[in-house]
Structure formats: C-alpha cells, structure tokens
Short mmCIF file of C-alpha atoms and ligand atoms in Angstrom, two decimals:
data_model
loop_
_atom_site.label_atom_id
_atom_site.label_comp_id
_atom_site.label_asym_id
_atom_site.label_seq_id
_atom_site.Cartn_x
_atom_site.Cartn_y
_atom_site.Cartn_z
CA UNK A 231 -4.55 -68.08 16.88
CA UNK A 232 -3.91 -64.43 16.11
CA UNK A 233 -0.97 -64.07 18.49
CA UNK A 234 0.77 -67.03 16.82
CA UNK A 235 1.24 -64.93 13.73
CA UNK A 236 2.03 -61.68 15.46
CA UNK A 237 4.85 -60.05 13.58
CA UNK A 238 5.76 -56.54 12.55
CA UNK A 239 4.02 -57.00 9.20
CA UNK A 240 0.63 -58.12 10.50
CA UNK A 241 -2.12 -55.55 10.12
CA UNK A 242 -4.72 -54.99 12.85
CA UNK A 243 -7.05 -57.97 12.51
CA UNK A 244 -10.29 -56.00 12.39
CA UNK A 245 -13.17 -55.03 10.13
CA UNK A 246 -13.17 -51.24 9.78
CA UNK A 247 -15.28 -49.25 7.34
CA UNK A 248 -14.30 -45.59 6.99
CA UNK A 249 -16.05 -44.84 3.67
CA UNK A 250 -18.92 -46.40 1.78
CA UNK A 251 -17.67 -49.23 -0.44
CA UNK A 252 -16.20 -48.51 -2.91
CA UNK A 253 -14.65 -45.32 -1.54
CA UNK A 254 -13.46 -42.41 -3.70
CA UNK A 255 -9.95 -43.75 -4.35
CA UNK A 256 -11.27 -47.15 -5.41
CA UNK A 257 -13.80 -45.45 -7.67
CA UNK A 258 -11.04 -43.45 -9.35
CA UNK A 259 -8.97 -46.60 -9.87
CA UNK A 260 -12.03 -48.37 -11.26
CA UNK A 261 -12.31 -45.69 -13.94
CA UNK A 262 -8.67 -46.23 -14.90
CA UNK A 263 -9.27 -49.98 -14.91
CA UNK A 264 -12.26 -49.64 -17.22
CA UNK A 265 -10.14 -47.64 -19.67
CA UNK A 266 -7.01 -49.85 -19.58
CA UNK A 267 -7.93 -53.41 -18.60
CA UNK A 268 -9.80 -55.80 -20.87
CA UNK A 269 -13.41 -56.14 -19.81
CA UNK A 270 -12.96 -59.87 -20.44
CA UNK A 271 -11.30 -60.04 -17.03
CA UNK A 272 -14.04 -60.40 -14.42
CA UNK A 273 -14.32 -58.69 -11.04
CA UNK A 274 -15.91 -59.65 -7.72
CA UNK A 275 -15.44 -56.61 -5.44
CA UNK A 276 -15.16 -52.97 -6.57
CA UNK A 277 -12.40 -52.05 -4.07
CA UNK A 278 -8.67 -51.79 -4.80
CA UNK A 279 -6.17 -53.21 -2.33
CA UNK A 280 -3.35 -51.34 -0.65
CA UNK A 281 -2.23 -53.90 1.94
CA UNK A 282 -3.32 -57.27 3.27
CA UNK A 283 -2.20 -59.36 6.21
CA UNK A 284 -3.44 -62.41 8.13
CA UNK A 285 -7.20 -62.41 7.57
CA UNK A 286 -7.79 -58.82 6.45
CA UNK A 287 -7.56 -56.88 3.19
CA UNK A 288 -7.13 -53.09 3.47
CA UNK A 289 -8.28 -50.97 0.55
CA UNK A 290 -6.90 -47.71 -0.82
CA UNK A 291 -9.49 -45.72 1.15
CA UNK A 292 -8.44 -47.25 4.47
CA UNK A 293 -11.31 -49.76 4.78
CA UNK A 294 -10.30 -53.05 6.37
CA UNK A 295 -12.25 -56.04 5.03
CA UNK A 296 -12.48 -59.54 6.49
CA UNK A 297 -11.15 -62.04 3.99
CA UNK A 298 -13.26 -65.18 3.51
CA UNK A 299 -11.81 -65.84 0.06
CA UNK A 300 -8.01 -66.04 0.46
CA UNK A 301 -7.61 -64.90 -3.15
CA UNK A 302 -9.50 -68.09 -4.16
CA UNK A 303 -7.91 -70.51 -1.68
CA UNK A 304 -4.37 -69.23 -2.09
CA UNK A 305 -3.22 -67.36 1.02
CA UNK A 306 -4.03 -70.19 3.42
CA UNK A 307 -1.05 -69.19 5.60
CA UNK A 308 -2.43 -65.64 5.72
CA UNK A 309 -1.73 -62.76 3.38
CA UNK A 310 1.87 -61.54 3.44
CA UNK A 311 2.64 -64.25 6.03
CA UNK A 312 5.78 -63.22 7.95
CA UNK A 313 7.85 -66.30 7.07
CA UNK A 314 6.87 -66.11 3.41
CA UNK A 315 7.76 -62.42 3.24
CA UNK A 316 11.22 -63.00 4.76
CA UNK A 317 11.96 -66.02 2.57
CA UNK A 318 10.90 -64.16 -0.57
CA UNK A 319 12.94 -61.07 0.33
CA UNK A 320 16.06 -63.14 0.93
CA UNK A 321 15.63 -65.14 -2.26
CA UNK A 322 14.84 -62.17 -4.48
CA UNK A 323 18.00 -60.43 -3.28
CA UNK A 324 20.13 -63.54 -3.95
CA UNK A 325 18.86 -64.35 -7.45
CA UNK A 326 15.51 -63.93 -9.15
CA UNK A 327 15.65 -66.48 -11.95
CA UNK A 328 18.03 -68.74 -13.80
CA UNK A 329 15.58 -71.29 -15.26
CA UNK A 330 15.86 -74.64 -13.48
CA UNK A 331 16.47 -76.36 -16.83
CA UNK A 332 19.53 -74.16 -17.46
CA UNK A 333 21.28 -73.82 -14.09
CA UNK A 334 19.38 -75.58 -11.27
CA UNK A 335 19.07 -74.50 -7.63
CA UNK A 336 18.26 -76.19 -4.32
CA UNK A 337 14.83 -74.61 -3.67
CA UNK A 338 13.19 -76.50 -6.55
CA UNK A 339 14.57 -79.82 -5.30
CA UNK A 340 13.55 -79.04 -1.70
CA UNK A 341 9.96 -78.30 -2.80
CA UNK A 342 9.83 -81.65 -4.64
CA UNK A 343 11.16 -83.38 -1.49
CA UNK A 344 8.44 -81.72 0.61
CA UNK A 345 5.78 -82.71 -1.93
CA UNK A 346 6.91 -86.35 -1.66
CA UNK A 347 6.52 -86.12 2.13
CA UNK A 348 3.15 -84.39 2.43
CA UNK A 349 1.14 -85.88 -0.46
CA UNK A 350 -0.90 -89.08 0.13
CA UNK A 351 0.87 -92.47 0.08
CA UNK A 352 4.31 -93.62 1.18
CA UNK A 353 5.48 -94.94 -2.21
CA UNK A 354 8.46 -93.42 -4.07
CA UNK A 355 7.38 -90.10 -5.60
CA UNK A 356 8.79 -87.45 -7.90
CA UNK A 357 7.51 -84.02 -8.94
CA UNK A 358 7.76 -81.41 -11.68
CA UNK A 359 7.00 -77.74 -11.01
CA UNK A 360 4.97 -75.26 -13.07
CA UNK A 361 3.40 -71.80 -12.74
CA UNK A 362 -0.36 -72.21 -12.63
CA UNK A 363 -2.93 -74.80 -11.79
CA UNK A 364 -4.01 -75.19 -15.39
CA UNK A 365 -0.42 -75.83 -16.43
CA UNK A 366 -0.08 -78.54 -13.79
CA UNK A 367 -3.28 -80.23 -15.01
CA UNK A 368 -2.09 -80.09 -18.63
CA UNK A 369 1.16 -81.73 -17.61
CA UNK A 370 -0.57 -84.43 -15.54
CA UNK A 371 -2.49 -85.38 -18.68
CA UNK A 372 0.72 -85.38 -20.75
CA UNK A 373 2.38 -87.68 -18.22
CA UNK A 374 -0.62 -90.01 -17.94
CA UNK A 375 -0.85 -90.33 -21.74
CA UNK A 376 2.85 -91.01 -22.06
CA UNK A 377 2.87 -93.52 -19.19
CA UNK A 378 -0.15 -95.49 -20.48
CA UNK A 379 0.14 -95.04 -24.25
CA UNK A 380 -3.60 -94.21 -24.18
CA UNK A 381 -5.50 -91.00 -24.94
CA UNK A 382 -8.89 -90.73 -23.26
CA UNK A 383 -9.31 -88.51 -20.21
CA UNK A 384 -12.39 -88.93 -18.03
CA UNK A 385 -13.67 -85.94 -16.05
CA UNK A 386 -16.82 -85.15 -14.08
CA UNK A 387 -19.90 -82.94 -14.26
CA UNK A 388 -19.31 -79.65 -12.38
CA UNK A 389 -15.53 -80.17 -12.58
CA UNK A 390 -13.14 -77.24 -13.00
CA UNK A 391 -9.55 -77.62 -14.17
CA UNK A 392 -8.53 -74.32 -15.79
CA UNK A 393 -8.82 -71.97 -18.74
CA UNK A 394 -6.16 -73.13 -21.23
CA UNK A 395 -7.34 -75.05 -24.29
CA UNK A 396 -7.00 -78.55 -22.86
CA UNK A 397 -8.24 -77.52 -19.41
CA UNK A 398 -11.25 -75.70 -20.89
CA UNK A 399 -12.15 -79.04 -22.45
CA UNK A 400 -11.74 -80.67 -19.04
CA UNK A 401 -13.84 -78.00 -17.31
CA UNK A 402 -17.61 -78.59 -17.28
CA UNK A 403 -19.22 -75.16 -17.12
CA UNK A 404 -19.75 -73.20 -20.33
CA UNK A 405 -20.29 -69.67 -19.05
CA UNK A 406 -17.96 -67.89 -18.46
CA UNK A 407 -15.11 -70.34 -18.97
CA UNK A 408 -15.68 -71.85 -22.43
CA UNK A 409 -18.33 -69.84 -24.26
CA UNK A 410 -17.15 -69.03 -27.79
CA UNK A 411 -13.59 -70.25 -27.15
CA UNK A 412 -13.77 -73.60 -28.97
CA UNK A 413 -12.86 -75.85 -30.65
CA UNK A 414 -11.74 -77.78 -27.62
CA UNK A 415 -9.21 -80.59 -27.26
CA UNK A 416 -10.53 -84.05 -28.17
CA UNK A 417 -10.57 -87.32 -26.20
CA UNK A 418 -12.20 -85.78 -23.13
CA UNK A 419 -15.24 -87.61 -21.70
CA UNK A 420 -17.47 -86.26 -18.93
CA UNK A 421 -19.49 -88.46 -16.58
CA UNK A 422 -21.82 -87.71 -13.64
CA UNK A 423 -20.28 -86.68 -10.32
CA UNK A 424 -21.49 -87.87 -6.95
CA UNK A 425 -23.55 -84.90 -5.73
CA UNK A 426 -25.48 -86.12 -2.67
CA UNK A 427 -27.73 -83.04 -2.36
CA UNK A 428 -28.94 -83.45 -5.95
CA UNK A 429 -28.70 -87.19 -6.70
CA UNK A 430 -29.36 -88.82 -3.33
CA UNK A 431 -27.07 -91.72 -4.31
CA UNK A 432 -24.57 -93.51 -2.10
CA UNK A 433 -20.89 -93.28 -3.07
CA UNK A 434 -20.95 -96.82 -4.47
CA UNK A 435 -24.11 -96.17 -6.52
CA UNK A 436 -22.76 -92.91 -7.95
CA UNK A 437 -19.45 -94.59 -8.82
CA UNK A 438 -21.21 -97.47 -10.63
CA UNK A 439 -23.34 -94.98 -12.59
CA UNK A 440 -20.25 -93.03 -13.74
CA UNK A 441 -17.99 -96.01 -14.42
CA UNK A 442 -20.65 -97.92 -16.36
CA UNK A 443 -20.77 -94.97 -18.76
CA UNK A 444 -16.98 -94.97 -19.09
CA UNK A 445 -16.99 -98.67 -19.88
CA UNK A 446 -19.78 -98.48 -22.44
CA UNK A 447 -18.88 -95.18 -24.14
CA UNK A 448 -15.07 -94.95 -23.85
CA UNK A 449 -13.85 -98.46 -23.05
CA UNK A 450 -11.65 -99.09 -20.03
CA UNK A 451 -8.68 -100.02 -22.23
CA UNK A 452 -8.66 -96.54 -23.82
CA UNK A 453 -8.60 -94.55 -20.61
CA UNK A 454 -5.30 -92.81 -19.90
CA UNK A 455 -6.55 -90.91 -16.85
CA UNK A 456 -9.52 -90.24 -14.63
CA UNK A 457 -9.17 -86.67 -13.37
CA UNK A 458 -11.18 -85.52 -10.36
CA UNK A 459 -11.26 -82.84 -7.68
CA UNK A 460 -11.81 -84.80 -4.44
CA UNK A 461 -14.04 -81.90 -3.37
CA UNK A 462 -15.10 -79.76 -6.32
CA UNK A 463 -14.12 -76.10 -6.04
CA UNK A 464 -15.59 -73.81 -8.71
CA UNK A 465 -18.35 -76.40 -9.24
CA UNK A 466 -19.80 -75.50 -5.84
CA UNK A 467 -17.86 -77.33 -3.11
CA UNK A 468 -19.52 -80.59 -4.07
CA UNK A 469 -18.38 -83.27 -1.62
CA UNK A 470 -18.86 -86.73 -3.14
CA UNK A 471 -20.65 -89.31 -1.00
CA UNK A 472 -18.32 -91.47 1.07
CA UNK A 473 -16.98 -94.40 -0.93
CA UNK A 474 -17.17 -92.65 -4.30
CA UNK A 475 -13.50 -91.66 -4.53
CA UNK A 476 -12.15 -95.03 -3.31
CA UNK A 477 -14.37 -96.82 -5.88
CA UNK A 478 -13.13 -94.62 -8.72
CA UNK A 479 -9.51 -95.08 -7.62
CA UNK A 480 -9.97 -98.86 -7.46
CA UNK A 481 -11.55 -98.93 -10.92
CA UNK A 482 -8.49 -97.07 -12.26
CA UNK A 483 -6.17 -99.61 -10.67
CA UNK A 484 -8.06 -102.46 -12.33
CA UNK A 485 -8.28 -100.69 -15.69
CA UNK A 486 -4.63 -99.64 -15.75
CA UNK A 487 -5.72 -95.99 -15.92
CA UNK A 488 -3.99 -93.20 -14.02
CA UNK A 489 -6.03 -91.79 -11.11
CA UNK A 490 -5.30 -88.06 -11.01
CA UNK A 491 -6.48 -86.00 -8.04
CA UNK A 492 -6.73 -82.29 -8.80
CA UNK A 493 -6.03 -80.87 -5.33
CA UNK A 494 -5.31 -77.38 -6.59
CA UNK A 495 -8.12 -75.87 -4.47
CA UNK A 496 -8.38 -78.55 -1.74
CA UNK A 497 -4.68 -79.05 -1.01
CA UNK A 498 -2.30 -77.85 1.67
CA UNK A 499 -4.40 -78.14 4.83
CA UNK A 500 -7.48 -76.43 3.37
CA UNK A 501 -9.83 -79.33 4.16
CA UNK A 502 -8.37 -80.19 7.56
CA UNK A 503 -5.79 -82.68 6.26
CA UNK A 504 -2.74 -82.08 4.10
CA UNK A 505 -4.92 -83.18 1.15
CA UNK A 506 -8.62 -83.93 0.70
CA UNK A 507 -7.84 -87.49 -0.48
CA UNK A 508 -6.46 -88.21 3.01
CA UNK A 509 -9.96 -88.21 4.54
CA UNK A 510 -10.76 -91.55 2.88
CA UNK A 511 -7.21 -92.86 2.61
CA UNK A 512 -7.28 -92.52 -1.18
CA UNK A 513 -3.82 -92.56 -2.77
CA UNK A 514 -3.78 -90.95 -6.22
CA UNK A 515 -1.23 -91.98 -8.86
CA UNK A 516 -0.73 -88.31 -9.75
CA UNK A 517 -1.75 -85.23 -7.81
CA UNK A 518 -1.87 -81.66 -9.08
CA UNK A 519 -1.28 -78.82 -6.62
CA UNK A 520 -1.04 -75.01 -6.83
CA UNK A 521 -2.79 -72.13 -4.99
CA UNK A 522 -2.11 -72.77 -1.26
CA UNK A 523 1.32 -74.25 -1.95
CA UNK A 524 3.21 -70.95 -1.98
CA UNK A 525 1.35 -68.36 0.10
CA UNK A 526 0.42 -66.20 -2.89
CA UNK A 527 3.33 -66.67 -5.29
CA UNK A 528 2.62 -68.50 -8.53
CA UNK A 529 3.70 -72.11 -8.24
CA UNK A 530 2.13 -75.43 -9.23
CA UNK A 531 3.20 -79.05 -9.25
CA UNK A 532 2.50 -82.52 -10.51
CA UNK A 533 3.56 -85.17 -8.00
CA UNK A 534 3.25 -88.87 -8.56
CA UNK A 535 4.59 -92.38 -8.63
CA UNK A 536 8.29 -92.13 -9.43
CA UNK A 537 8.10 -94.61 -12.31
CA UNK A 538 5.20 -92.77 -13.89
CA UNK A 539 6.84 -89.35 -13.49
CA UNK A 540 9.97 -90.77 -15.13
CA UNK A 541 8.09 -92.34 -18.04
CA UNK A 542 8.35 -89.13 -20.06
CA UNK A 543 11.49 -88.65 -22.18
CA UNK A 544 14.05 -86.21 -20.77
CA UNK A 545 13.19 -82.69 -21.89
CA UNK A 546 9.50 -83.60 -22.33
CA UNK A 547 8.43 -81.52 -19.32
CA UNK A 548 9.42 -77.97 -18.49
CA UNK A 549 8.91 -74.27 -19.09
CA UNK A 550 10.85 -71.04 -18.61
CA UNK A 551 9.50 -70.12 -15.19
CA UNK A 552 8.28 -73.43 -13.71
CA UNK A 553 9.58 -73.68 -10.14
CA UNK A 554 10.85 -70.10 -10.12
CA UNK A 555 13.27 -69.69 -7.17
CA UNK A 556 11.24 -66.94 -5.47
CA UNK A 557 8.06 -69.04 -5.66
CA UNK A 558 9.96 -72.07 -4.32
CA UNK A 559 11.26 -70.06 -1.35
CA UNK A 560 7.69 -68.97 -0.65
CA UNK A 561 6.48 -72.58 -0.85
CA UNK A 562 9.09 -73.85 1.60
CA UNK A 563 8.17 -71.06 4.06
CA UNK A 564 4.45 -71.77 3.59
CA UNK A 565 4.82 -75.49 4.23
CA UNK A 566 6.93 -74.77 7.33
CA UNK A 567 4.23 -72.38 8.56
CA UNK A 568 1.53 -75.05 8.00
CA UNK A 569 3.48 -77.49 10.17
CA UNK A 570 4.42 -74.98 12.85
CA UNK A 571 0.93 -73.57 13.29
CA UNK A 572 -0.87 -76.89 12.65
CA UNK A 573 -3.00 -75.29 9.97
CA UNK A 574 -4.78 -78.58 9.25
CA UNK A 575 -6.03 -78.41 12.85
CA UNK A 576 -6.89 -74.75 12.33
CA UNK A 577 -8.99 -75.69 9.28
CA UNK A 578 -10.92 -78.24 11.35
CA UNK A 579 -11.51 -75.59 14.04
CA UNK A 580 -12.86 -73.23 11.35
CA UNK A 581 -15.32 -75.93 10.27
CA UNK A 582 -16.38 -76.42 13.89
CA UNK A 583 -17.12 -72.70 14.21
CA UNK A 584 -18.80 -72.22 10.85
CA UNK A 585 -21.01 -75.24 10.34
CA UNK A 586 -23.27 -74.83 13.41
CA UNK A 587 -23.74 -71.13 12.57
CA UNK A 588 -24.62 -71.96 8.95
CA UNK A 589 -27.03 -74.71 10.00
CA UNK A 590 -28.79 -72.23 12.29
CA UNK A 591 -28.98 -69.82 9.35
CA UNK A 592 -30.40 -72.66 7.22
CA UNK A 593 -33.20 -73.14 9.77
CA UNK A 594 -33.87 -69.44 10.11
CA UNK A 595 -33.71 -68.40 6.43
CA UNK A 596 -35.41 -71.30 4.63
CA UNK A 597 -33.33 -70.65 1.47
CA UNK A 598 -30.28 -72.81 2.24
CA UNK A 599 -30.75 -76.23 0.69
CA UNK A 600 -27.42 -77.63 1.76
CA UNK A 601 -24.53 -76.77 4.10
CA UNK A 602 -21.45 -78.66 3.02
CA UNK A 603 -17.69 -78.77 2.71
CA UNK A 604 -14.80 -79.78 4.89
CA UNK A 605 -12.34 -77.86 7.01
CA UNK A 606 -11.99 -74.28 5.82
CA UNK A 607 -13.73 -75.05 2.51
CA UNK A 608 -17.38 -74.58 3.42
CA UNK A 609 -20.38 -73.53 1.35
CA UNK A 610 -24.13 -73.06 1.40
CA UNK A 611 -26.29 -73.82 -1.62
CA UNK A 612 -29.09 -71.30 -2.07
CA UNK A 613 -32.46 -72.55 -3.36
CA UNK A 614 -36.08 -71.45 -3.59
CA UNK A 615 -37.73 -72.35 -0.27
CA UNK A 616 -38.91 -75.93 -0.05
CA UNK A 617 -37.30 -76.94 -3.37
CA UNK A 618 -33.86 -77.76 -4.77
CA UNK A 619 -34.31 -75.12 -7.47
CA UNK A 620 -31.15 -72.93 -7.61
CA UNK A 621 -31.49 -69.22 -6.83
CA UNK A 622 -28.46 -67.51 -8.37
CA UNK A 623 -30.01 -64.05 -8.16
CA UNK A 624 -30.52 -64.28 -4.40
CA UNK A 625 -27.02 -65.73 -4.00
CA UNK A 626 -25.55 -62.70 -5.80
CA UNK A 627 -27.58 -60.27 -3.70
CA UNK A 628 -26.42 -61.87 -0.44
CA UNK A 629 -22.79 -61.85 -1.61
CA UNK A 630 -23.04 -58.15 -2.52
CA UNK A 631 -24.61 -57.35 0.85
CA UNK A 632 -21.61 -59.00 2.53
CA UNK A 633 -19.20 -57.06 0.32
CA UNK A 634 -20.91 -53.77 1.17
CA UNK A 635 -20.37 -54.53 4.86
CA UNK A 636 -16.68 -55.36 4.42
CA UNK A 637 -16.65 -59.15 4.17
CA UNK A 638 -15.09 -60.80 1.13
CA UNK A 639 -17.18 -63.83 0.11
CA UNK A 640 -17.17 -65.69 -3.21
CA UNK A 641 -19.85 -67.49 -5.16
CA UNK A 642 -19.49 -70.74 -7.12
CA UNK A 643 -21.47 -73.58 -8.64
CA UNK A 644 -22.66 -74.69 -12.04
CA UNK A 645 -25.94 -72.90 -11.28
CA UNK A 646 -24.24 -69.87 -9.66
CA UNK A 647 -26.14 -70.47 -6.43
CA UNK A 648 -23.38 -71.44 -4.01
CA UNK A 649 -21.89 -69.04 -1.46
CA UNK A 650 -18.48 -70.35 -0.60
CA UNK A 651 -16.12 -69.57 2.24
CA UNK A 652 -12.36 -70.02 2.05
CA UNK A 653 -10.90 -68.08 4.98
CA UNK A 654 -7.15 -67.96 5.50
CA UNK A 655 -6.41 -70.80 7.92
CA UNK A 656 -4.80 -68.34 10.33
CA UNK A 657 -7.97 -66.26 10.70
CA UNK A 658 -8.65 -65.38 14.33
CA UNK A 659 -11.76 -66.75 16.01
CA UNK A 660 -13.12 -63.25 16.70
CA UNK A 661 -12.69 -62.12 13.12
CA UNK A 662 -14.37 -65.27 11.82
CA UNK A 663 -17.28 -64.84 14.23
CA UNK A 664 -17.68 -61.23 13.16
CA UNK A 665 -17.75 -62.29 9.49
CA UNK A 666 -20.48 -64.82 10.32
CA UNK A 667 -22.46 -62.08 12.10
CA UNK A 668 -22.22 -59.96 8.94
CA UNK A 669 -23.36 -62.91 6.83
CA UNK A 670 -26.29 -63.45 9.17
CA UNK A 671 -27.26 -59.78 8.89
CA UNK A 672 -26.94 -59.94 5.09
CA UNK A 673 -29.52 -62.77 4.95
CA UNK A 674 -31.81 -60.77 7.25
CA UNK A 675 -31.48 -57.65 5.11
CA UNK A 676 -31.84 -59.30 1.69
CA UNK A 677 -34.71 -61.61 2.67
CA UNK A 678 -36.43 -58.97 4.82
CA UNK A 679 -36.55 -61.42 7.76
N1 PLZ B 1901 -8.03 -76.93 -10.76
C1 PLZ B 1901 -9.45 -77.50 -8.86
O1 PLZ B 1901 -9.70 -74.69 -8.50
C2 PLZ B 1901 -8.44 -72.71 -10.16
C3 PLZ B 1901 -10.16 -70.27 -10.90
C4 PLZ B 1901 -10.47 -68.84 -10.92
P1 PLZ B 1901 -5.11 -71.76 -12.19
N2 PLZ B 1901 -9.62 -72.24 -9.54
C5 PLZ B 1901 -9.83 -70.80 -9.53
C6 PLZ B 1901 -10.85 -68.39 -12.31
O2 PLZ B 1901 -11.99 -67.94 -12.47
O3 PLZ B 1901 -10.01 -68.48 -13.20
C7 PLZ B 1901 -8.28 -74.20 -10.35
C8 PLZ B 1901 -8.93 -75.12 -9.51
C9 PLZ B 1901 -8.78 -76.49 -9.75
C10 PLZ B 1901 -7.39 -76.07 -11.58
C11 PLZ B 1901 -7.48 -74.70 -11.39
C12 PLZ B 1901 -6.73 -73.80 -12.32
O4 PLZ B 1901 -5.73 -73.13 -11.62
O5 PLZ B 1901 -3.94 -71.49 -11.27
O6 PLZ B 1901 -6.19 -70.73 -12.10
O7 PLZ B 1901 -4.69 -72.04 -13.59
#
C-alpha cells in the first residue's frame, strides 16, 4: 500500500520518538495556547503538529506518531495526500473564492455530479454544498421540512449530529456537547437505537421498539424526517443489528417521512463501501456528508432525490463559503484517489488486520466487552470484567498510554468507554501492525498483565 502513495511529499511512514511526549517545543506552545485559546476548546493529545503525511503525524520536536484518528475520520486519503495537495495548489493560485451564488465555477458542479454517482441509489439526485457537517445536517432538516410540510425530526439515543443549536438538539449526549447551552430547538424526538451489545435485540425487534414510540408519541403524519447515522460515530461506533436500518427506511417510505442518513463520519470508503448504507442496500432519501469528502479541507454536502432537493424555493439554501473552490478541488482529488487506490478495499483489509488482533486482546485482557465496527471504523468497548458496566477511567488511561508511545487513538461513546480507531485508509500494513503492538503493550502496562 505504502508505495502506491509514494510521492515527494510523503513523510517516512514510521513511528519515531526522539523526546518524551510532549517534548519541549510542544510544552512551550501549550503554554501559549493556555494563554490565548479558550479553554472551552478541548484537547486530546498535548503535542503540536509540524507536518503530517500518509499515516503519520510529526510534531514540532521531531516525534513521528502513528495516526489512528485521521483528524476524526477526515484524512481518509492520507494527510497531505499528493493529489489533494496539487489540486489545492493549482486552485488556490487560480482563484480562492467568488461565492458560488454570485459567480459560479465548475468545481462545485463537478462535486455534485460525483456525489450523484457515488451515493446509494441510482435515482436522479441533486446536491447542495456547505462547510461543516453540522451545517449539512441543519440543511437536510430544512429541506425535509420544506418537502413534507411537517416539523418533527426523529433521532436516536447515542446519536451525534453537531454543535450548532439545531444539531445540539439532535445530538444525544449532554456532556460536553449540550451542557448549559440550551434552550434547544423544538420538535426533536429521540428514540432507542439498536445497540446489540447492550440490548440483545434483533434488528427487527429494535426497529419495532423505536417506531412504536414514534407512532404513539409523535404520530407518523407529523414526522418530517428520521435522521440516523448508519453506524454511530461519537456515540461509540454502535453498529445496529442487521435489518434495523432497512426497517426504519421502509417505515419512512410508508409514513411519507424523509429518511436521512448522516454519513458524515461513515462516508467515503471508511466502512469498506462508498457509504455505510451500501452494506444493507439501504437507499436514503437524503444523505449528509463531510469529513472524508475533501481530504482535510472543510466541505460538506446534502445529496438527495432531485425532486426533494428542488422543493425548496430558489435562494432558500446557501451561504458565503459553501462549496468553496479550493475545498471542491480537494474533494475531486480525494474522490479520484479513493477510486484509483480502491480505498474501500483498503478499509476492508484494515478490518481484516485489526479485528483478529482486537479479539485476541479481548480474550487476554478480560476488559473488552465488545469488538465492533466495519472497515476502518473499528472500536472496542471497555467494561469491568465479567459485566457490561462501562469503565471510562480505564479507557482514558489506555488511550493516554498509547499517546505516550506515539500512537494517536481517540475515545468515544455515551459512557466514554469506547476506544475507537479511524486510521487513514492508505496506512501501510507495517505501520498498522506496529500501532496494534503499541495498543497491546498499553493494555499490558495499564492492567499490569
Ligand atoms: N454528524 C455523524 O460525526 C462530527 C465531532 C468532533 P462537523 N463528528 C466529530 C467534535 O467534538 O466536535 C459529526 C459526525 C456526524 C455530524 C457531525 C458534525 O460535523 O463538521 O464537526 O460540524
């Protein structure tokens, strides 16, 4: 895999620690950060970045870390991917911004054409482009309400959809996303997710449980949209039982509600298909995308049935920067890279490497309740031995032990007890194996095995 992305800009694909972490330069920058940056902005690792490429992040002290986070599922094509860098450089030199609503340009249209090709379903589709995932979700709700003339939005326990006012309402978890930030937008209703490790229900059973609540407490005729992450991201990589998503989609069809798949974290080859809905042949009416779409530049989209996307009055959708030309150039180069390198296949290969190692660790450690995920979106849920009781403290200690040894891992989950892995899809086999060795050693160290 590594040689496929060999280019002048690719850094040595190795873990290399030359100081303790954080080193002196990172510590100095941390002091400046503390003085200048709001402490409301969280932080995972205490090191500052100087360069990043492929599957490594190099800090200002010269330490090279293995990246199992991809900037939260963003740099799927690798950091500073050669094609993305070239496309961005060319575009930024040609023009940086005009606003698509003022004087349009081809890149925006080409991204919408690509979205129509790669998203699930072969019906006529149209798109609108935005800057962030939350903005895409907000706009999907606007479109669904306009298209149906209804107001209610149904979301799921453990769901995450953003930090703006409407998307805070759509997001399940209070701390840190919502605490003290209310009042929240009305007409949002939350129902139970299918969470096989915790509910033991089949997909059909979990769907009946959720939809019965919608019918009794909201009323099918009031539902504008059902919004769901086909695999939950921040909520802890919760993979619904098979049959759950198709049942929810079918209910929407019958109820005349819009089925919206939030594929912001799962999209663009991350789960081993172009989109996570593909695994069960589910075709959403609207799909929100961001993150992996543009190799690290801010871009997001709503894509959906052409008639639905056109239901909104002209001028009803937009924004100054949405579909910025530099971000569009990056998206086109990213999508080309995904095709050329078969990154969906690469994601499946990552799963094949990781899952057996994590299952062995589950056996050996006794604190992993569940190994789950799909493609290059894999997680372990940490519990007290012999129970399903979450152990967030242990999860944090294991994550920090990985960080100290130069491996970037993230946590997630409503209970803070999920270690999640989102490697760039171009990560080399050797680098991935080394990261798993470090993870193994972190469990040994923290648990005193
Ligand atoms: N929908 C499914 O995963 C963003 C959030 C990080 P934005 N997830 C990472 C944090 O702590 O803020 C996300 C997502 C899903 C929507 C979003 C929101 O995307 O680009 O962060 O607005």
